[in-house]
CSV table of C-alpha atoms in Angstrom, one decimal:
chain,number,residue,atom,x,y,z
A,1,MET,CA,85.4,167.4,118.3
A,2,THR,CA,88.2,167.9,120.7
A,3,GLN,CA,86.8,165.4,123.1
A,4,LEU,CA,86.2,162.8,120.3
A,5,VAL,CA,89.8,163.1,119.3
A,6,ALA,CA,91.0,162.7,122.8
A,7,HIS,CA,88.8,159.7,123.4
A,8,ALA,CA,89.8,158.1,120.0
A,9,GLU,CA,93.5,158.5,120.9
A,10,ALA,CA,93.0,157.2,124.4
A,11,ALA,CA,91.1,154.2,123.0
A,12,LEU,CA,93.9,153.3,120.5
A,13,ARG,CA,96.5,153.6,123.5
A,14,ALA,CA,94.3,151.3,125.4
A,15,GLY,CA,94.4,148.7,122.7
A,16,ALA,CA,91.2,149.3,120.7
A,17,THR,CA,91.5,148.6,116.9
A,18,ARG,CA,90.7,151.1,114.2
A,19,GLN,CA,87.8,149.1,113.2
A,20,GLN,CA,86.3,148.9,116.7
A,21,ILE,CA,86.4,152.7,117.2
A,22,HIS,CA,84.9,153.2,113.6
A,23,GLU,CA,82.1,150.8,114.4
A,24,THR,CA,81.4,152.4,117.8
A,25,ILE,CA,81.0,155.9,116.2
A,26,SER,CA,78.9,154.4,113.4
A,27,GLN,CA,76.4,152.8,116.0
A,28,LEU,CA,75.7,156.4,117.3
A,29,THR,CA,73.9,157.3,114.0
A,30,PHE,CA,70.4,156.6,115.5
A,31,TYR,CA,71.0,158.5,118.7
A,32,ALA,CA,73.2,161.5,117.4
A,33,GLY,CA,72.0,161.7,113.9
A,34,GLY,CA,73.7,161.3,110.5
A,35,PRO,CA,75.5,164.7,110.2
A,36,ALA,CA,77.1,164.4,113.7
A,37,VAL,CA,78.3,160.9,113.0
A,38,SER,CA,79.6,162.0,109.5
A,39,ASN,CA,81.5,164.9,111.2
A,40,ALA,CA,83.0,162.4,113.9
A,41,LEU,CA,84.1,160.1,111.2
A,42,VAL,CA,85.9,162.9,109.4
A,43,ALA,CA,87.6,163.7,112.7
A,44,LEU,CA,88.5,160.1,113.2
A,45,LYS,CA,90.2,160.0,109.8
A,46,HIS,CA,92.5,162.7,111.1
A,47,VAL,CA,93.2,160.9,114.3
A,48,LEU,CA,93.9,157.7,112.3
A,49,GLY,CA,96.2,159.6,109.9
A,50,GLU,CA,93.8,158.6,106.9
A,51,ALA,CA,93.0,162.2,105.9
A,52,GLN,CA,93.7,163.1,102.3
A,53,ALA,CA,96.1,166.0,101.8
């Protein structure tokens, strides 16, 4: 997950939108599997500051 966080943060700094990053990760479901994508989306919520306390 550390790499995912680093890449998501870099993408945001490079000008990618939150929606673009979310859609990119969602497209990986077929290749990486549902559980991996689900975990990635949870990590993305933390990067985007959307995690519930």
